[in-house]
Coordinates of C-alpha atoms in Angstrom, one line a residue:
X1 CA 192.8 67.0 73.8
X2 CA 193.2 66.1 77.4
X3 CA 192.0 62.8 78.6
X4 CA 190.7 62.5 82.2
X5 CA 190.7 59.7 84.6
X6 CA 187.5 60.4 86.7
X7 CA 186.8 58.5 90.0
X8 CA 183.0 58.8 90.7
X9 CA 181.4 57.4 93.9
X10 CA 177.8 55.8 93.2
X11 CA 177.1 53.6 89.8
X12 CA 173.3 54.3 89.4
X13 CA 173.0 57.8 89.3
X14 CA 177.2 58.0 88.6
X15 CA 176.5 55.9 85.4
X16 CA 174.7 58.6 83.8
X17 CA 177.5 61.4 84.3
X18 CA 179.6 58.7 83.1
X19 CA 178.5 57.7 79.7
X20 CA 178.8 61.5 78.9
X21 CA 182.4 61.9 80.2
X22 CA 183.3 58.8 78.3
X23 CA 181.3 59.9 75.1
X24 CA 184.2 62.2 74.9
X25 CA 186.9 59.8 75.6
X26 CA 187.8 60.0 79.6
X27 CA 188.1 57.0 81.8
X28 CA 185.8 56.6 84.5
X29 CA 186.3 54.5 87.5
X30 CA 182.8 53.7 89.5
X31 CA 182.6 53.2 93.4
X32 CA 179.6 50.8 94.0
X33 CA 179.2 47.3 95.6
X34 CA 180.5 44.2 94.9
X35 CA 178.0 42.6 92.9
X36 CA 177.5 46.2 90.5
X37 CA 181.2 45.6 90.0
X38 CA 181.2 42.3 89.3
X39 CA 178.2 43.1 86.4
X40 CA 179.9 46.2 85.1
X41 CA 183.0 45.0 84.5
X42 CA 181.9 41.7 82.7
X43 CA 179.2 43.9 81.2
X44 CA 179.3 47.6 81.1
X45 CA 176.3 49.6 81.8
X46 CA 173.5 50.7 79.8
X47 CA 171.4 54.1 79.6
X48 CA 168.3 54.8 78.2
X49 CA 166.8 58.2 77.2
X50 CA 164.2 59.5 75.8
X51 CA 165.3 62.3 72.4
X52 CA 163.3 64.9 71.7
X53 CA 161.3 64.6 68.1
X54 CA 161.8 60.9 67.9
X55 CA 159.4 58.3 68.9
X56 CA 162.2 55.7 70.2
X57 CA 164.3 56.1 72.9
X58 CA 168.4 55.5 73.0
X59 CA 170.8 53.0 74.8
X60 CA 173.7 53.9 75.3
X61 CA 175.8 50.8 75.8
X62 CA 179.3 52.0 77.8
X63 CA 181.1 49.0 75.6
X64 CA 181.0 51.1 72.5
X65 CA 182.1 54.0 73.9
X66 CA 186.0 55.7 73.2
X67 CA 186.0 56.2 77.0
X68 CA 186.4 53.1 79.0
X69 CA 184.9 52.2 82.6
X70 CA 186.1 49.8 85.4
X71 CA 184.0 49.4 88.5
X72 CA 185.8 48.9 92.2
X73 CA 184.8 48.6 95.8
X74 CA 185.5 51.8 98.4
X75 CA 189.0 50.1 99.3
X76 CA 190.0 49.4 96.2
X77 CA 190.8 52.7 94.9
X78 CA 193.5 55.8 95.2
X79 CA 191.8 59.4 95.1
X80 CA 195.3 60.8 94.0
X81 CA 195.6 59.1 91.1
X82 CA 192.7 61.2 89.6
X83 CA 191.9 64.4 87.6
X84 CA 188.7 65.1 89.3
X85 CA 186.3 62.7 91.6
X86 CA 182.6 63.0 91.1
X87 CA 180.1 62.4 94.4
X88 CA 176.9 60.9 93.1
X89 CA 175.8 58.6 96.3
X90 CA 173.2 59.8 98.5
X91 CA 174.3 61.8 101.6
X92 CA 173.6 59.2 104.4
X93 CA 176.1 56.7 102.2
X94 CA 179.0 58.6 102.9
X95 CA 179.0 57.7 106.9
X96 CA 178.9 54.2 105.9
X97 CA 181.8 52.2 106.6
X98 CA 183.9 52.0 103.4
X99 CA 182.7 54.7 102.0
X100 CA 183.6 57.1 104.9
X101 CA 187.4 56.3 104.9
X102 CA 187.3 56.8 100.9
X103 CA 185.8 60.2 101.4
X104 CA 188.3 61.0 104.1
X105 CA 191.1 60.1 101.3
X106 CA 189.0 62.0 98.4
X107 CA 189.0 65.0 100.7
X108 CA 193.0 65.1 101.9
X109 CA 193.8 64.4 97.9
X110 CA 192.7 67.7 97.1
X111 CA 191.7 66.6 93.6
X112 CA 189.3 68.6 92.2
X113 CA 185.5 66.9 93.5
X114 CA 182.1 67.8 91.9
X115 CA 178.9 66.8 93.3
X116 CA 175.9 65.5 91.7
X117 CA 174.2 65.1 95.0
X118 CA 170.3 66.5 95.6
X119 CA 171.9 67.3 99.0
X120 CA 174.9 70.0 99.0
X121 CA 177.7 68.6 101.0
X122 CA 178.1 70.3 103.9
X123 CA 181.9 71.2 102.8
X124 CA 179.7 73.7 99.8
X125 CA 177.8 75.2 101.9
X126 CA 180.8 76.7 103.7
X127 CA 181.5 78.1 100.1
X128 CA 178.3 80.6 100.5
X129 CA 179.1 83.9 101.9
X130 CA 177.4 84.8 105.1
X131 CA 175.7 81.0 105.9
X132 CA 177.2 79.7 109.2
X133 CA 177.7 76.0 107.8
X134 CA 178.3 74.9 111.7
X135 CA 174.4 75.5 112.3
X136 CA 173.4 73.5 109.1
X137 CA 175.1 70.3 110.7
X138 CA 171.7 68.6 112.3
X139 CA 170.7 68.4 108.5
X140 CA 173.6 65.7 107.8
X141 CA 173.7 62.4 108.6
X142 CA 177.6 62.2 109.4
X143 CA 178.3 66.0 109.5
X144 CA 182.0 64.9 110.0
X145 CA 183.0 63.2 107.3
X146 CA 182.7 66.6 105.2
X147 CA 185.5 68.7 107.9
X148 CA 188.8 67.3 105.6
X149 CA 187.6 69.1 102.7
X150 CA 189.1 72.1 101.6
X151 CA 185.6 74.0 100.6
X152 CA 187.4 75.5 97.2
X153 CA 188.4 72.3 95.8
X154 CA 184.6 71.2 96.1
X155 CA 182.2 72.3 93.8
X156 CA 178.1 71.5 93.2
X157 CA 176.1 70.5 90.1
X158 CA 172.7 70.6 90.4
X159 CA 171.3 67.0 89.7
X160 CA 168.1 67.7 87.4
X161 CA 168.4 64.8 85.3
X162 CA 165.8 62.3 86.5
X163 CA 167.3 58.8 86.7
X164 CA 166.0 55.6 88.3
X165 CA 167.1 51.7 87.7
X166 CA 164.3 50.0 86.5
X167 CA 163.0 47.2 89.1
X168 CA 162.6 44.7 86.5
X169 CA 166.1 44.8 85.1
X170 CA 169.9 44.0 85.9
X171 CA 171.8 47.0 88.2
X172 CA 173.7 48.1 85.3
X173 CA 170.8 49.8 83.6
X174 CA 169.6 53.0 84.5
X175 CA 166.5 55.1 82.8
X176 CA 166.6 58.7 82.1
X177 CA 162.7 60.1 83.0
X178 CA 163.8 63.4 82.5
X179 CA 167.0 64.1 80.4
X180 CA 167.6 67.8 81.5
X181 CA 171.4 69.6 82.2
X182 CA 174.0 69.1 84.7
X183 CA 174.7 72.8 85.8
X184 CA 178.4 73.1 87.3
X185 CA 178.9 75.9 89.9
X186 CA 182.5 76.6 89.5
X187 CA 185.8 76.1 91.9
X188 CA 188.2 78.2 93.5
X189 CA 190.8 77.3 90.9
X190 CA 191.4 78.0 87.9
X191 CA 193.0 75.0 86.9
X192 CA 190.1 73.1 88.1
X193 CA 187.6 75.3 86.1
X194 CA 189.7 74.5 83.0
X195 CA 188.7 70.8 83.4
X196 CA 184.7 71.4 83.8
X197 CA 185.1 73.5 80.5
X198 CA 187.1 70.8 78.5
X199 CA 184.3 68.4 79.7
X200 CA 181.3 70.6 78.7
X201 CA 182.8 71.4 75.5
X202 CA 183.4 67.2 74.9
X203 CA 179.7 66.6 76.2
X204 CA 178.7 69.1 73.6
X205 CA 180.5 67.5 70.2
X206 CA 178.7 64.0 71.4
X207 CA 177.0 63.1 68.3
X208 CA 175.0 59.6 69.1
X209 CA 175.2 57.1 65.7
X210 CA 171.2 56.4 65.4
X211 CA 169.9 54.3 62.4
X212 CA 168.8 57.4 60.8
X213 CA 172.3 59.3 61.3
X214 CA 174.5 61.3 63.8
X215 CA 172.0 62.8 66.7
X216 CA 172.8 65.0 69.6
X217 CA 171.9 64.3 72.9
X218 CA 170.4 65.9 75.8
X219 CA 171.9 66.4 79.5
X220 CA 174.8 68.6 78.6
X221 CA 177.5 69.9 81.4
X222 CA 176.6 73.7 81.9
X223 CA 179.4 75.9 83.8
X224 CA 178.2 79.0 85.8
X225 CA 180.4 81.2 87.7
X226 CA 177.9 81.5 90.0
X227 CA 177.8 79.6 93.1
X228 CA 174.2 79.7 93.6
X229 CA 173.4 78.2 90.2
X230 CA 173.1 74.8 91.4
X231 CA 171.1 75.8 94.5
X232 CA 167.7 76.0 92.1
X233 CA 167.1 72.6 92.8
X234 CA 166.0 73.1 96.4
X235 CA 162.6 74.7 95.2
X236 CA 161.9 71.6 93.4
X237 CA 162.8 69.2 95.6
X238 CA 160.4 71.0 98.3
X239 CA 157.5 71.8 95.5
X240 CA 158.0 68.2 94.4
X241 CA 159.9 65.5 96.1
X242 CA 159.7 66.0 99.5
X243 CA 155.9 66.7 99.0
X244 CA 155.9 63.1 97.3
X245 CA 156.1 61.6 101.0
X246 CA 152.7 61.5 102.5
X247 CA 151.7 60.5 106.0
X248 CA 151.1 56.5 105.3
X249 CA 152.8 56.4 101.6
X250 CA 153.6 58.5 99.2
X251 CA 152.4 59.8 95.6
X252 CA 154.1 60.6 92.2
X253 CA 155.8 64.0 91.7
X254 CA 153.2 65.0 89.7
X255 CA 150.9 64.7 92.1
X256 CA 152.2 66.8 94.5
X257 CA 152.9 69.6 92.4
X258 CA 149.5 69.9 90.4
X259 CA 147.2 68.7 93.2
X260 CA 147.6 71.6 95.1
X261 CA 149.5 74.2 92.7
X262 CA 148.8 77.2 94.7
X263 CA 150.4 75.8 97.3
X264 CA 153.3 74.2 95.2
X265 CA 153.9 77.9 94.3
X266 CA 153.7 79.1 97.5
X267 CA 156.7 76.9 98.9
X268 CA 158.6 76.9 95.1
X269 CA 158.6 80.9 95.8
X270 CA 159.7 81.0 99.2
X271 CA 162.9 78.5 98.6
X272 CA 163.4 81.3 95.5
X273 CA 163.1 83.9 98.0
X274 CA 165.5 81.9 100.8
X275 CA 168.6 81.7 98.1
X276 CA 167.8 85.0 97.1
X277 CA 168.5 86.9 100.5
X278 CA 171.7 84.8 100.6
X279 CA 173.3 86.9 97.2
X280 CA 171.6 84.2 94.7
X281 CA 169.6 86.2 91.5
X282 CA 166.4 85.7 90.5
X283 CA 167.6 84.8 86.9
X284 CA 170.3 82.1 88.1
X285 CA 166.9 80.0 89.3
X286 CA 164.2 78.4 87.4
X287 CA 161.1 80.1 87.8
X288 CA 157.6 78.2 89.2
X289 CA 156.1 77.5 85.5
X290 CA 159.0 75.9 83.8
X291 CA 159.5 73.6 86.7
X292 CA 155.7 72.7 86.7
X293 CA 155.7 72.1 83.6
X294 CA 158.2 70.0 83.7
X295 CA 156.8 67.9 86.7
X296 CA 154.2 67.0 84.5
X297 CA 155.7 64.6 83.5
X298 CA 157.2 63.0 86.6
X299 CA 154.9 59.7 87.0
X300 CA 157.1 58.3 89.7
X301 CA 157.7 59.4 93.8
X302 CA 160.3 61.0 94.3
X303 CA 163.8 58.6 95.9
X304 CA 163.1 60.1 99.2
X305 CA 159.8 59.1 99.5
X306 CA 160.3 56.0 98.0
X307 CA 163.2 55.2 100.2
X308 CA 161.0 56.3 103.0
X309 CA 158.5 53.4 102.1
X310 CA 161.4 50.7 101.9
X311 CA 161.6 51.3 105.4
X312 CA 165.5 53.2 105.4
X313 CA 166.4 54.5 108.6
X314 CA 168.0 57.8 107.2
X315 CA 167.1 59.6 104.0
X316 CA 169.0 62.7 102.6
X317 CA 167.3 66.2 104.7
X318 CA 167.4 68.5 102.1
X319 CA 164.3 69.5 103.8
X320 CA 166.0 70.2 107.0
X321 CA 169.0 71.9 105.7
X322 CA 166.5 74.4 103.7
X323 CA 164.6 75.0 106.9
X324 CA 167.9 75.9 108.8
X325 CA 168.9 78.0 105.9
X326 CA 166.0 80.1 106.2
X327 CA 166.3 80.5 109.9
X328 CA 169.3 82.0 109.4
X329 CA 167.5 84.6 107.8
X330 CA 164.7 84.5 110.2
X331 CA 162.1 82.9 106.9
X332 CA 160.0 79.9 107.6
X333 CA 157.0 78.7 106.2
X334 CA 154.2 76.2 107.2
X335 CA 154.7 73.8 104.3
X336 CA 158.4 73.7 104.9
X337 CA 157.7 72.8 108.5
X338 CA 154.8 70.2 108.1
X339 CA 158.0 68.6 105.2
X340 CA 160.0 68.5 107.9
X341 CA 157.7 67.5 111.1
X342 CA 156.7 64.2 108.6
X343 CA 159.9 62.9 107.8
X344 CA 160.7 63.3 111.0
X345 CA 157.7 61.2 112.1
X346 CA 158.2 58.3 109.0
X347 CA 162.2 58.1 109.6
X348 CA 161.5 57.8 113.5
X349 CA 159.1 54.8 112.5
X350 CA 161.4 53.4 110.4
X351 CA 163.9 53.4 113.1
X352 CA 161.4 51.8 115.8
X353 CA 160.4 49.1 113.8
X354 CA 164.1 48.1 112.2
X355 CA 164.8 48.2 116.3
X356 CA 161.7 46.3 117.1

């Protein structure tokens, strides 16, 4: 068996795609700031998640794991010496200084790099047939930083798994809320593809040792030829966590889907119908019910919203770059707009008052 050396960008989120990869014996090299270093490599990092049919949940603890994990600062690292780099930060990290010189180095490496961002980098969406990527750029942050990439050696994995760090606790600890899959869109290379199917096979023999024996563990890796795979997260993140942010605070995911669910539907359908008219098929995304029913059980806001209320000057537009999509196929829809028109509003505030 091949074992990978993976560089992934972002330790809370990144943490959790790492303690499957290293479940199966790959190294993993985090990106994240100085003192998240400084804890994970005197400590590790934990993760907790709930298993279905038993009443306690798991920790994983990264020290007993085959795989082993170092943690580094943005200069501190060489893209080239890896077999694939995962992107788990949130877009408007990757024009920060630091980070934006990594990227630049991650992009002219031409290692294989996999996404786990809610928002596609822009270098993705040159991947989809027929979508002038130059017109999504107003949704981005930094735009630029994505123009080094060669699109094929960039591929997207739509990040369902729910995650957050628990307030109360050290960095190195992140909760699972919801432990769903990692599905993998594939890459222009063959080669590449051969390393996302030796990883999903490895995260499928992971065999956790509980007190009452051997369990398996949810949030698998899940390969799809299909480049729109990945894309079914944008109806949830406009049915759900962009609909989180209200116009003084914001509410829990599953509030904003089951408070209004006709409306929830209405704006779930149209995202369905926007990926669609691009080439996407309707049995490549999740349908309205199993994604409701799922949001059940999301008791927190959403990141956006919550990073909203923290007072963060830019948040990740995934809600913008849906809207443009659709123009591009002359679709809109009220909801969509209002979405957009309020973070607009709240991120302009944010900006005043930082300014103030």
């Amino acid at each position: 068996m091949s074992n990978y050396n993976i560089l992934i960008l972002g330790a809370s989120y990144g943490s959790l795609l790492a303690s499957k990869l290293m479940f199966g014996g790959h190294n993993v090299t985090l990106v994240c700031l100085p003192a998240e270093a400084d804890l994970i490599n005197a400590e590790g990092f934990r993760v907790r998640m709930p298993v279905r049919g038993r009443k306690e949940q798991i920790e994983i603890d990264s020290r007993k794991l085959p795989g082993k994990v170092t943690a580094a600062g943005p200069a501190d690292v060489d893209p080239s010496k890896f077999d694939l780099i995962g992107l788990a930060m949130q877009e408007p990290q990757y024009g920060s200084p630091g980070v934006r010189e990594l990227l630049g180095a991650v992009a002219r490496s031409r290692v294989p790099c996999m996404s786990i961002m809610n928002m596609p980098p822009l270098a993705y969406m040159r991947r989809i047939p027929g979508l002038d990527a130059e017109a999504l750029k107003p949704a981005y942050t930094a735009p630029e930083v994505w123009d080094d990439f060669d699109p094929g050696t960039l591929t997207l994995c739509s990040p369902d798994p729910q995650a957050v760090r628990p307030p109360e606790e050290k960095v190195n600890v992140l909760q699972v809320t919801l432990p769903t899959n990692f599905k993998v869109a594939r890459f222009d290379s063959e080669a590449s593809n051969s390393i996302l199917l030796q990883l999903e096979k490895d995260i499928d023999a992971v065999r956790f040792a509980a007190p009452e024996g051997p369990i398996e563990l949810p949030v698998k890796l899940r390969f799809h030829d299909s480049l729109f795979v990945p894309l079914a997260k944008w109806a949830m993140l406009m049915a759900g966590n962009y609909r989180c942010i209200t116009k003084d605070g914001m509410r829990t995911a599953q509030e904003a889907v089951h408070s209004n669910l006709a409306e929830s539907r209405s704006i779930y359908d149209f995202v369905v119908e926007v990926c669609v008219q691009f080439g996407a098929s309707r049995n490549e995304l999740v349908p309205f019910e199993k994604y409701a029913a799922a949001a059940e059980s999301l008791t927190r806001p959403a990141s956006a919203a919550r990073a909203l209320n923290n007072g963060a000057p830019n948040i990740e537009r995934a809600d913008k770059l849906v809207q443009l999509v659709a123009r591009q196929k002359g679709m809109s829809h009220p909801v969509l707009d209002a979405i957009v028109n309020l973070v607009d509003t709240r991120l302009q505030a944010n900006r005043n008052k930082a300014a103030a």
